[in-house]
PDB file of C-alpha atoms and ligand atoms in Angstrom:
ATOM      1  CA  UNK A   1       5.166 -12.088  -6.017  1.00 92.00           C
ATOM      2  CA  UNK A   2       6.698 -13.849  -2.777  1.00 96.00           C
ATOM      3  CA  UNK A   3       9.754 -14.295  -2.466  1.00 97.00           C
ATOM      4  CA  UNK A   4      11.658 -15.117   0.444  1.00 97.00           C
ATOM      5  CA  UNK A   5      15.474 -13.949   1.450  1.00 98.00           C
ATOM      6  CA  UNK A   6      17.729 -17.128   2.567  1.00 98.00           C
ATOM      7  CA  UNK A   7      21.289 -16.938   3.963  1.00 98.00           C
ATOM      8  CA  UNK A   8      23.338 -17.049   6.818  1.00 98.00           C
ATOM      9  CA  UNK A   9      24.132 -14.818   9.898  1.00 97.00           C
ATOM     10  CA  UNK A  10      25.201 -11.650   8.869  1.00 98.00           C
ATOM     11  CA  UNK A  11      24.913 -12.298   4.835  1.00 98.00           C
ATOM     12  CA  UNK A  12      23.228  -8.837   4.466  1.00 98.00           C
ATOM     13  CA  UNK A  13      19.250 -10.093   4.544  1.00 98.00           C
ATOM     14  CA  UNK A  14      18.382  -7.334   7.108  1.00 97.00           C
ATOM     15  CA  UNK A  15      20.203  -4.717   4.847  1.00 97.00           C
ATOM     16  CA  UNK A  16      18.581  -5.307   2.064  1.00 97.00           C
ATOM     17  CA  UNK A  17      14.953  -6.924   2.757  1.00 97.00           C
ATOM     18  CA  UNK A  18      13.322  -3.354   2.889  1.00 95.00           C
ATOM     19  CA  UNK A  19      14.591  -2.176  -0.165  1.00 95.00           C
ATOM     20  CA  UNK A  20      13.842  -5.300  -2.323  1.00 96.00           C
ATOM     21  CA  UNK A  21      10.229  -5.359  -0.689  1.00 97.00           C
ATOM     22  CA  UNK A  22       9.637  -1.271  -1.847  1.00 96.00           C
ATOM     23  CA  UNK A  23      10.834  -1.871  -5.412  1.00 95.00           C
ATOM     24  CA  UNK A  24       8.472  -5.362  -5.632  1.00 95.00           C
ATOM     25  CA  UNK A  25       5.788  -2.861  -3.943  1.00 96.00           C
ATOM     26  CA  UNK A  26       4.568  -5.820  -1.125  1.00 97.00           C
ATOM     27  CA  UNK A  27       5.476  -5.823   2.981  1.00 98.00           C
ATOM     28  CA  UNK A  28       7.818  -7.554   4.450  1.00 97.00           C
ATOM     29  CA  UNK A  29       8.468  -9.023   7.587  1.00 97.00           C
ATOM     30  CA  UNK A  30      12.021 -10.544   9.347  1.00 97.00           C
ATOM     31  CA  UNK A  31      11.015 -13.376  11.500  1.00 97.00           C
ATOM     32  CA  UNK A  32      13.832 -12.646  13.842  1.00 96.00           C
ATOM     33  CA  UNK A  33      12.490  -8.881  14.551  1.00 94.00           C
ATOM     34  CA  UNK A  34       8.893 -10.376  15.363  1.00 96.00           C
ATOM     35  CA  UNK A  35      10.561 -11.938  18.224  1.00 96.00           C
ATOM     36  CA  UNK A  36      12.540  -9.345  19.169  1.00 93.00           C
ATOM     37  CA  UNK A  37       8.844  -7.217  18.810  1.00 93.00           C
ATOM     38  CA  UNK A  38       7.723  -9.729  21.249  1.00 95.00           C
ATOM     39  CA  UNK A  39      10.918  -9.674  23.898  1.00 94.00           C
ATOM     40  CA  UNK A  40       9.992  -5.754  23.944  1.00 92.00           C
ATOM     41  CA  UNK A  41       6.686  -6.274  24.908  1.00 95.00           C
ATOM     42  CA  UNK A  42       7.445  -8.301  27.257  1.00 95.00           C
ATOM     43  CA  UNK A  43       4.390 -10.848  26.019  1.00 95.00           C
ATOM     44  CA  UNK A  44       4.653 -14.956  26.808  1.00 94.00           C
ATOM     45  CA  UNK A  45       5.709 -15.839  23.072  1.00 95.00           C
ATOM     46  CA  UNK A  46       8.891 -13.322  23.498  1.00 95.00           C
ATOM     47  CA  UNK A  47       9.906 -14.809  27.129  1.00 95.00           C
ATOM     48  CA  UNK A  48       9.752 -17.999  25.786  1.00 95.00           C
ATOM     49  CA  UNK A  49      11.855 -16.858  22.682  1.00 96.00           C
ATOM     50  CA  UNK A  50      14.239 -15.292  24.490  1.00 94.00           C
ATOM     51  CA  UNK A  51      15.708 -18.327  26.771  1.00 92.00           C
ATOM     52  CA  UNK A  52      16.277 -19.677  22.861  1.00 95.00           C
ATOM     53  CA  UNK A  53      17.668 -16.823  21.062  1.00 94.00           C
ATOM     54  CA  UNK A  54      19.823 -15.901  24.193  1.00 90.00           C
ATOM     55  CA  UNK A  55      21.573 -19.238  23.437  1.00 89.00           C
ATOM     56  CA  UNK A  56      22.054 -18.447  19.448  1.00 93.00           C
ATOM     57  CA  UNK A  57      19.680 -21.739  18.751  1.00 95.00           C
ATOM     58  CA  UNK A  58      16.176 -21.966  16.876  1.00 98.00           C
ATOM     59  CA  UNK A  59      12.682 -21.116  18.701  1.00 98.00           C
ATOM     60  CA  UNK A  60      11.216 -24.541  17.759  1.00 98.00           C
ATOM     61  CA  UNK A  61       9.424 -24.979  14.430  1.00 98.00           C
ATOM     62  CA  UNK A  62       5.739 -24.579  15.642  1.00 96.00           C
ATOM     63  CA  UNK A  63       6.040 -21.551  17.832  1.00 96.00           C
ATOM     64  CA  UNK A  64       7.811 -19.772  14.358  1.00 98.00           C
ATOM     65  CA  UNK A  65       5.536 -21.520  11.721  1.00 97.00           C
ATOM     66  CA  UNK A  66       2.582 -20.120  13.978  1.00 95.00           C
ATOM     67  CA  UNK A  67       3.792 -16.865  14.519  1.00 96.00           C
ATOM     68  CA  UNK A  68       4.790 -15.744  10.901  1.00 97.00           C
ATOM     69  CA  UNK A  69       1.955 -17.609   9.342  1.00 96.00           C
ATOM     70  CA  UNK A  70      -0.354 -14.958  11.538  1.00 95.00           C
ATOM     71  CA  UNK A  71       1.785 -12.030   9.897  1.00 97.00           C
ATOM     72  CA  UNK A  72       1.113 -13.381   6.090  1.00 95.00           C
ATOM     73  CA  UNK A  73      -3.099 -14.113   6.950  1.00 94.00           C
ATOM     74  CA  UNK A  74      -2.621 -10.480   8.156  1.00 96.00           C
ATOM     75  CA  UNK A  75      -1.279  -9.361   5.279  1.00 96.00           C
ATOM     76  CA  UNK A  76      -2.968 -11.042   2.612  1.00 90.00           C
ATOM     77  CA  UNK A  77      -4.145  -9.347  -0.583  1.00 89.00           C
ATOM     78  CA  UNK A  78      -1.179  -7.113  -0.222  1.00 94.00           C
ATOM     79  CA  UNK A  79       0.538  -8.441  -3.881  1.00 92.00           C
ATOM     80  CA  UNK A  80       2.424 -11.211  -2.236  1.00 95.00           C
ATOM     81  CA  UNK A  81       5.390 -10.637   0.417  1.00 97.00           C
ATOM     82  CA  UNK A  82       8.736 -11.026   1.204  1.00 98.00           C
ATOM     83  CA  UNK A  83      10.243 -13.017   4.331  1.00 98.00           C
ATOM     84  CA  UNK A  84      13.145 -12.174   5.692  1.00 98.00           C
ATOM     85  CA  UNK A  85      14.788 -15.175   8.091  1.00 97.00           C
ATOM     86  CA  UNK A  86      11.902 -17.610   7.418  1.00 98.00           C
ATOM     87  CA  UNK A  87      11.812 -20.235   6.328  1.00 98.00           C
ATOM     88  CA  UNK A  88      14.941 -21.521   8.491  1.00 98.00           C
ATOM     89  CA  UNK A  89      14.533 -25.494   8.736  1.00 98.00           C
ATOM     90  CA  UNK A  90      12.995 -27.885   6.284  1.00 97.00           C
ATOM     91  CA  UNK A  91       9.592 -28.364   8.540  1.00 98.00           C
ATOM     92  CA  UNK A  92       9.492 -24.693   8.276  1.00 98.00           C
ATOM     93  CA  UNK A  93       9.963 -24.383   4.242  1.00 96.00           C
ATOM     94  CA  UNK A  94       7.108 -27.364   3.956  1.00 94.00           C
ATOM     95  CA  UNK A  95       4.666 -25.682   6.165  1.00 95.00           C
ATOM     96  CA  UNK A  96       5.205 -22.413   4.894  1.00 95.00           C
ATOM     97  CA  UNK A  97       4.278 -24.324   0.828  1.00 93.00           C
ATOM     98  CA  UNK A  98       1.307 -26.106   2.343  1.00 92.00           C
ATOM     99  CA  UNK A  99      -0.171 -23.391   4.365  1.00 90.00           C
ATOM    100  CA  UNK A 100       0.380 -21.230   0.626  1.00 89.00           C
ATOM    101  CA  UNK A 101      -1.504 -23.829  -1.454  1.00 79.00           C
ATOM    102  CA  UNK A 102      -0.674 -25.673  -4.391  1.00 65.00           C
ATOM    103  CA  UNK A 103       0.578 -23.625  -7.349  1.00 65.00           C
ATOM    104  CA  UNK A 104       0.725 -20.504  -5.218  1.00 69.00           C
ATOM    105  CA  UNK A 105       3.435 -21.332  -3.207  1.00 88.00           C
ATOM    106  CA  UNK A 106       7.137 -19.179  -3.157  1.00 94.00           C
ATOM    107  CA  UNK A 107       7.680 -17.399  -6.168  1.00 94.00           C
ATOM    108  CA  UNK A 108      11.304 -16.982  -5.515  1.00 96.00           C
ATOM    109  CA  UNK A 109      14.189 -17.339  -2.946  1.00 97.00           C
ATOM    110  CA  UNK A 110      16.910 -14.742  -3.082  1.00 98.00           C
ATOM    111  CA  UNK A 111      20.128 -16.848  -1.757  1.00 98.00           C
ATOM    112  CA  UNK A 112      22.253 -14.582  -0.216  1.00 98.00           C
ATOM    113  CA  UNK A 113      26.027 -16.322   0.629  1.00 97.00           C
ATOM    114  CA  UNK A 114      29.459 -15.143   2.015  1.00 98.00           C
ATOM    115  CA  UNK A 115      32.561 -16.860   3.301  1.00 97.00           C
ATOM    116  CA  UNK A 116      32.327 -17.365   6.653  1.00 96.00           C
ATOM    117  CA  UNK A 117      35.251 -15.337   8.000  1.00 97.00           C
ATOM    118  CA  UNK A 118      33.474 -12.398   6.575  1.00 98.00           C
ATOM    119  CA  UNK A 119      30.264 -13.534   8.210  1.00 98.00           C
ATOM    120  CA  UNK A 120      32.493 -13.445  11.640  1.00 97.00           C
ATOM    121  CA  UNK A 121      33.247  -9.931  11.010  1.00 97.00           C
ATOM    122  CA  UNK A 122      30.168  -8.555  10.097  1.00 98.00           C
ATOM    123  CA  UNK A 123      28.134 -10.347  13.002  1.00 97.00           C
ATOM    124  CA  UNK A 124      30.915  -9.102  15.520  1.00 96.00           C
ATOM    125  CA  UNK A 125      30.615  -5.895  14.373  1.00 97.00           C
ATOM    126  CA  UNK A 126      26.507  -5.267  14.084  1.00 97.00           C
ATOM    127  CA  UNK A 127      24.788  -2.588  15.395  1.00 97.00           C
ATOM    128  CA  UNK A 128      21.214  -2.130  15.276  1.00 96.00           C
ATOM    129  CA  UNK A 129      18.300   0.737  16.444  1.00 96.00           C
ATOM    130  CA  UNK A 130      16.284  -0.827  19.320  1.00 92.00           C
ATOM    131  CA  UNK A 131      13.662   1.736  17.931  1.00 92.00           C
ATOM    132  CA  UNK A 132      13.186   1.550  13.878  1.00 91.00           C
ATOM    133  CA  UNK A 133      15.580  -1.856  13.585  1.00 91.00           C
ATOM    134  CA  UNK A 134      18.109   0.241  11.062  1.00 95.00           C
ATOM    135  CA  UNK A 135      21.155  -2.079  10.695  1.00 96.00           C
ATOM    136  CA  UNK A 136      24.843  -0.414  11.379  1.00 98.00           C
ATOM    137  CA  UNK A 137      28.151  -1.836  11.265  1.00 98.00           C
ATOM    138  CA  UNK A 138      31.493  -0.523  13.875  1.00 97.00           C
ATOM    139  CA  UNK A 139      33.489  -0.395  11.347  1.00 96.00           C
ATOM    140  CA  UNK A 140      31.746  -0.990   7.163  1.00 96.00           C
ATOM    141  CA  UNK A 141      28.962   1.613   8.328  1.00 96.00           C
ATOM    142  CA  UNK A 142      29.250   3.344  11.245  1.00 97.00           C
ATOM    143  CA  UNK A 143      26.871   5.506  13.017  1.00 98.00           C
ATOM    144  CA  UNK A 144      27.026   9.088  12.594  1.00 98.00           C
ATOM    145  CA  UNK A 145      26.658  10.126  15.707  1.00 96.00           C
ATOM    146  CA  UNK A 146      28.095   7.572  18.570  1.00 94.00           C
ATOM    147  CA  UNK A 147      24.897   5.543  20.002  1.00 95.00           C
ATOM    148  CA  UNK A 148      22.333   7.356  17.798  1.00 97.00           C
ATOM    149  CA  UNK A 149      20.666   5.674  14.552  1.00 98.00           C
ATOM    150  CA  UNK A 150      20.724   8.329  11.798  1.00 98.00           C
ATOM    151  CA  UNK A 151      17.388   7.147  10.682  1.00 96.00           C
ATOM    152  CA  UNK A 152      15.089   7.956  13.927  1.00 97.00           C
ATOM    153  CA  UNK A 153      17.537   9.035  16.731  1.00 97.00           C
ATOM    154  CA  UNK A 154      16.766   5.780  19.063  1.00 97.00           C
ATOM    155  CA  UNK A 155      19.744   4.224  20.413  1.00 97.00           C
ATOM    156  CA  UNK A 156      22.227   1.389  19.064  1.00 97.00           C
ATOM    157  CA  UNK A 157      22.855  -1.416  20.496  1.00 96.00           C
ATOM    158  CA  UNK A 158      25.151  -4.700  20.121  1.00 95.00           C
ATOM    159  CA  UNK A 159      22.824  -7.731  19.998  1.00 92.00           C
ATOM    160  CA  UNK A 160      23.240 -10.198  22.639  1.00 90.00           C
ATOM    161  CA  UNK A 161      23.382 -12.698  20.205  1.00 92.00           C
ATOM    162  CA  UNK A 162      25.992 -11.475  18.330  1.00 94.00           C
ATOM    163  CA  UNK A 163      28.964 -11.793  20.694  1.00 92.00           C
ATOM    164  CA  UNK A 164      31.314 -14.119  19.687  1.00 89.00           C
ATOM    165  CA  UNK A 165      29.895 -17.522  21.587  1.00 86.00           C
ATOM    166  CA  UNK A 166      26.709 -17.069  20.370  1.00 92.00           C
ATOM    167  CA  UNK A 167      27.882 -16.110  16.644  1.00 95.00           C
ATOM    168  CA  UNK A 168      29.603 -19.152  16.565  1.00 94.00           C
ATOM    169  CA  UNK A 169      26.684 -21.381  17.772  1.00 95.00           C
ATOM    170  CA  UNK A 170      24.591 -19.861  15.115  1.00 96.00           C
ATOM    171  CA  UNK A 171      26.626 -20.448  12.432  1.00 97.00           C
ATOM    172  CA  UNK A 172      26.895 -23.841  13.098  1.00 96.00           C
ATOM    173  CA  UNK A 173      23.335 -24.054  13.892  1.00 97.00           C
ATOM    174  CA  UNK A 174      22.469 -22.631  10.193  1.00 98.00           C
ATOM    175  CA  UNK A 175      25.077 -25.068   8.752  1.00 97.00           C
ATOM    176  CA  UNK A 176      23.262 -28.214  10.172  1.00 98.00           C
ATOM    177  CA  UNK A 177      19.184 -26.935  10.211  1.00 98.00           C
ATOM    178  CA  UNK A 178      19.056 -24.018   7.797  1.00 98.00           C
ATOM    179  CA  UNK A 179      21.544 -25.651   5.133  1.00 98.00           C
ATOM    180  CA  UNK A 180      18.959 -28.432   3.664  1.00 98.00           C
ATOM    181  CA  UNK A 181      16.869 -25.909   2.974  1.00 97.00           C
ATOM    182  CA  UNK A 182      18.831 -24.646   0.055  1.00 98.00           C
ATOM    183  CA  UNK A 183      18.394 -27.637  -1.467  1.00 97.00           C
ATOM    184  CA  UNK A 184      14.804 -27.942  -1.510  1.00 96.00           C
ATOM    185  CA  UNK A 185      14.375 -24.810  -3.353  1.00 96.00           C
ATOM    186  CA  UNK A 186      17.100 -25.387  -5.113  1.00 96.00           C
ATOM    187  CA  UNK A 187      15.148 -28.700  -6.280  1.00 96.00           C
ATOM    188  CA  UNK A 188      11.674 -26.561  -6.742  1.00 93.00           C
ATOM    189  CA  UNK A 189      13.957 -24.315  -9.254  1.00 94.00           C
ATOM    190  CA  UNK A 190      13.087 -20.827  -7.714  1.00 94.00           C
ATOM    191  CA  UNK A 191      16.855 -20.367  -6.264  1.00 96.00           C
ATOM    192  CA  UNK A 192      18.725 -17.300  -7.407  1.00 97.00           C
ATOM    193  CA  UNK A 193      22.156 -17.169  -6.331  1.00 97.00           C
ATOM    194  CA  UNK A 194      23.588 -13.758  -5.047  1.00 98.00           C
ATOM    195  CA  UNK A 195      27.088 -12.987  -4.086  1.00 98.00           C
ATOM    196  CA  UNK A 196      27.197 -11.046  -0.745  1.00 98.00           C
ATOM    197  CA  UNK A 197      30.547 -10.805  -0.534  1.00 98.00           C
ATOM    198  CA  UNK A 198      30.604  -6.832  -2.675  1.00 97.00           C
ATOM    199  CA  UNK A 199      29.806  -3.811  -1.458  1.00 97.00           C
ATOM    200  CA  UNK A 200      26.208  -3.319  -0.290  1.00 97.00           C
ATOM    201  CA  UNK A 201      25.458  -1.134  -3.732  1.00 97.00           C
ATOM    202  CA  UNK A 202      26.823  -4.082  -5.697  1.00 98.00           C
ATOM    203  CA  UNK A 203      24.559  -6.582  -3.953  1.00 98.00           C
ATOM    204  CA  UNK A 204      21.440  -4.664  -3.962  1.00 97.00           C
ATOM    205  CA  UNK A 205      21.762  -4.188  -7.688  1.00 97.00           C
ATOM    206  CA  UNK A 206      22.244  -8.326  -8.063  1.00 97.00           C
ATOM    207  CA  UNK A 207      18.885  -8.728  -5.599  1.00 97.00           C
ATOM    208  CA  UNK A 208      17.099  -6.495  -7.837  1.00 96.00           C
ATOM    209  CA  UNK A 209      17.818  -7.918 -11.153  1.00 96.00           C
ATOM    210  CA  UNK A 210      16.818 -11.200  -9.660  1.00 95.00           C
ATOM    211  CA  UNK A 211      13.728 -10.556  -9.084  1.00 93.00           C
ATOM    212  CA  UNK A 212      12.921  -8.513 -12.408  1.00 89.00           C
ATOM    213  CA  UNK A 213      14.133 -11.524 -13.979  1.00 81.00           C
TER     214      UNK A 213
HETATM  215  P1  ADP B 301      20.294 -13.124  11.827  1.00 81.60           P
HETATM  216  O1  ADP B 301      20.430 -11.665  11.681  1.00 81.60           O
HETATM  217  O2  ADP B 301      21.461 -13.790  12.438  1.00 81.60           O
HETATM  218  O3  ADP B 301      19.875 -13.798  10.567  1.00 81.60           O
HETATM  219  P2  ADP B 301      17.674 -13.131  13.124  1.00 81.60           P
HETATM  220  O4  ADP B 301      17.405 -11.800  13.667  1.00 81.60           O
HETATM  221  O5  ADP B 301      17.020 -13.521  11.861  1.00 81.60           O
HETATM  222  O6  ADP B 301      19.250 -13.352  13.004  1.00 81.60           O
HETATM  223  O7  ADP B 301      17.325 -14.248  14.213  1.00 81.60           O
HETATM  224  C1  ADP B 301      17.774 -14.140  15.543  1.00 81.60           C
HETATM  225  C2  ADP B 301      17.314 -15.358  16.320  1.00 81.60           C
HETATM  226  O8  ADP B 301      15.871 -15.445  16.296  1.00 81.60           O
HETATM  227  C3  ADP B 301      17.778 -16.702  15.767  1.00 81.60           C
HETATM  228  O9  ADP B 301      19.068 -17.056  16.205  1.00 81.60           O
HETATM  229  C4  ADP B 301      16.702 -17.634  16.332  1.00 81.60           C
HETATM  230  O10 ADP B 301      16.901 -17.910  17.689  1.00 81.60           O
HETATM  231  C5  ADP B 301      15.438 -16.778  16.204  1.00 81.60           C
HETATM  232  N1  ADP B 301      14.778 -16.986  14.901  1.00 81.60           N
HETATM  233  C6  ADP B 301      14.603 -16.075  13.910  1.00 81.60           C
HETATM  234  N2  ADP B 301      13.974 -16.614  12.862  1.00 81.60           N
HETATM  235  C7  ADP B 301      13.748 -17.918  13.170  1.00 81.60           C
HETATM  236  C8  ADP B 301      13.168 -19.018  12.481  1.00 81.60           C
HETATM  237  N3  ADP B 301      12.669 -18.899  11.230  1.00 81.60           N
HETATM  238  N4  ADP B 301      13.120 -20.214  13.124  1.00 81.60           N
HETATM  239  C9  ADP B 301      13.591 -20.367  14.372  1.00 81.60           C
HETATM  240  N5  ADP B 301      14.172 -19.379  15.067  1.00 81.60           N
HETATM  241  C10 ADP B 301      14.257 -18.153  14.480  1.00 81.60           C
HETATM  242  P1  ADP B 302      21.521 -10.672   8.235  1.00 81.60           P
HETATM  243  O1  ADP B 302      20.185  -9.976   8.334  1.00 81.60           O
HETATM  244  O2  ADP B 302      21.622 -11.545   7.029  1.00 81.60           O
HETATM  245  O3  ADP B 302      21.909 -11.384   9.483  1.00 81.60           O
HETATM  246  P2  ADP B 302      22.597  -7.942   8.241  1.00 81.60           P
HETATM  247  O4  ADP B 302      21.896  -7.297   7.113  1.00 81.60           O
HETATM  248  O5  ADP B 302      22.126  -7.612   9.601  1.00 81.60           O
HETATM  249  O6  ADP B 302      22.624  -9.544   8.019  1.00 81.60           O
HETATM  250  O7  ADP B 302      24.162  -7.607   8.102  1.00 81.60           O
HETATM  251  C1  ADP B 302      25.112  -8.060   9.064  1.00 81.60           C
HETATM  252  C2  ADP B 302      26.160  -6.974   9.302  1.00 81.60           C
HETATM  253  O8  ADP B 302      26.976  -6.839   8.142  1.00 81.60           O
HETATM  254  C3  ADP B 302      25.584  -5.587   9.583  1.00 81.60           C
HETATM  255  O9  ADP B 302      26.407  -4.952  10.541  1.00 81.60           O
HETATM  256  C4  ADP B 302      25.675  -4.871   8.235  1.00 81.60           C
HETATM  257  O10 ADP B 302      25.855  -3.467   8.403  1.00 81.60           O
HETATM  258  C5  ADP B 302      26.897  -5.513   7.621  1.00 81.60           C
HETATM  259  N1  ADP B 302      26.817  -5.671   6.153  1.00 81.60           N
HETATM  260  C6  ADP B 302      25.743  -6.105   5.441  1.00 81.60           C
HETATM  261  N2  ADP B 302      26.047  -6.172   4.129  1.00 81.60           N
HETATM  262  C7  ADP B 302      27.339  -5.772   4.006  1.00 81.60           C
HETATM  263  C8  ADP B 302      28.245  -5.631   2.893  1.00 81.60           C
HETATM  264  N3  ADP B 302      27.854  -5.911   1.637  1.00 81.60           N
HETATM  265  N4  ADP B 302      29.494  -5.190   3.140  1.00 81.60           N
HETATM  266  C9  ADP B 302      29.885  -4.904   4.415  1.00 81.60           C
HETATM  267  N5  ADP B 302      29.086  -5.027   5.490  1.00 81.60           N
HETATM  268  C10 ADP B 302      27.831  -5.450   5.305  1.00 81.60           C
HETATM  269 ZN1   ZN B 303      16.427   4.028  14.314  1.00 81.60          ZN
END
């Protein structure tokens, strides 16, 4: 089974892409934390992603389509995947089918959508663990402790990205380059659409009847 999680900013993919991969039993990777893997390490690929993802705007097509293509090769004969935040533009949803082969391409694509003054909220409000990537929220699900992730202890932190200039850029960059890509799954028939805007209980259970069904 591979399915891959679509939606904008702050729709909840993050939340719920480790969950969805346990109960399907395959791993799952979230393009945007590769990079952010990368920026850590301080290696060439995360410099050069960082002067893009500084400025809320896509690492061009071939640098992603490379490095995610690398993580499913690695993780092949697993019992499929699921992608979290790939693909994001149409040359990236056509590579990704091609690269797959014909008739084993995406099983499904979980499309996660909320009204964007919600999406405002959430983004301005994200918190993540620089250490185990655990996804908090200021005020919908705060932190136990101030700073600390419940999960692993590391600390929290506000993502660059998600102060408000940058949330705004990326919203309108999803609107114009991630957008069309609905479509063409819509047009392949494997679209499910899933109403983020509920409680995070309410949305899991959607996700996970859609991909039992
Ligand atoms: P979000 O939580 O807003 O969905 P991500 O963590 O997925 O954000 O992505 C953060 C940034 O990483 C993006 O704004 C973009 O610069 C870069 N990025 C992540 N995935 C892709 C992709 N598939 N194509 C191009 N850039 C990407
Ligand atoms: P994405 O990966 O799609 O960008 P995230 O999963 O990181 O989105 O969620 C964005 C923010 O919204 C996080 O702070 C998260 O805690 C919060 N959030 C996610 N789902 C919900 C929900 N159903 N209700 C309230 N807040 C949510
Ligand atoms: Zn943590």
């Amino acid at each position: 089974m591979r399915v891959v999680l679509l939606g904008p900013p702050g729709a909840g993919k993050g939340t719920h892409a480790a969950r969805v991969a346990g109960e399907m039993s395959v791993p799952m990777v979230a393009s945007g934390d590769l990079f952010r893997e990368h920026q850590k390490n301080d290696t060439s690929l995360g410099r050069l992603a960082r002067s893009y993802m500084e400025r809320g705007v896509l690492v061009p097509d071939q640098i992603t389509i490379d490095m995610v293509m690398d993580w499913i090769v690695k993780n092949e004969n697993k019992g499929g995947f699921l992608l979290d935040g790939f693909p994001r533009t149409l040359t990236q949803a056509s590579a990704l089918e091609e690269s797959l082969g014909a008739g084993s391409g995406i099983d499904r694509v979980l499309y996660i959508d909320v009204p964007i003054k919600v999406l405002i909220r959430r983004l301005s409000g994200r918190q993540v663990c620089g250490s185990c990537q655990s996804i908090y929220h200021l005020e919908f699900s705060p932190v136990k402790s101030i700073g600390e992730c419940d999960n692993c202890g590391g600390g929290v932190y506000q993502r660059e990205d998600d102060k408000k200039e940058s949330v705004l850029r990326r919203l309108e960059v999803y609107r114009t380059e991630t957008e069309p890509v609905i479509e063409y799954y819509r047009n392949l028939k494997i679209l499910v659409d899933v109403d983020g805007d509920n409680d995070v209980k309410d949305v899991e259970m959607t996700l996970m009847e859609a991909i039992k069904s």
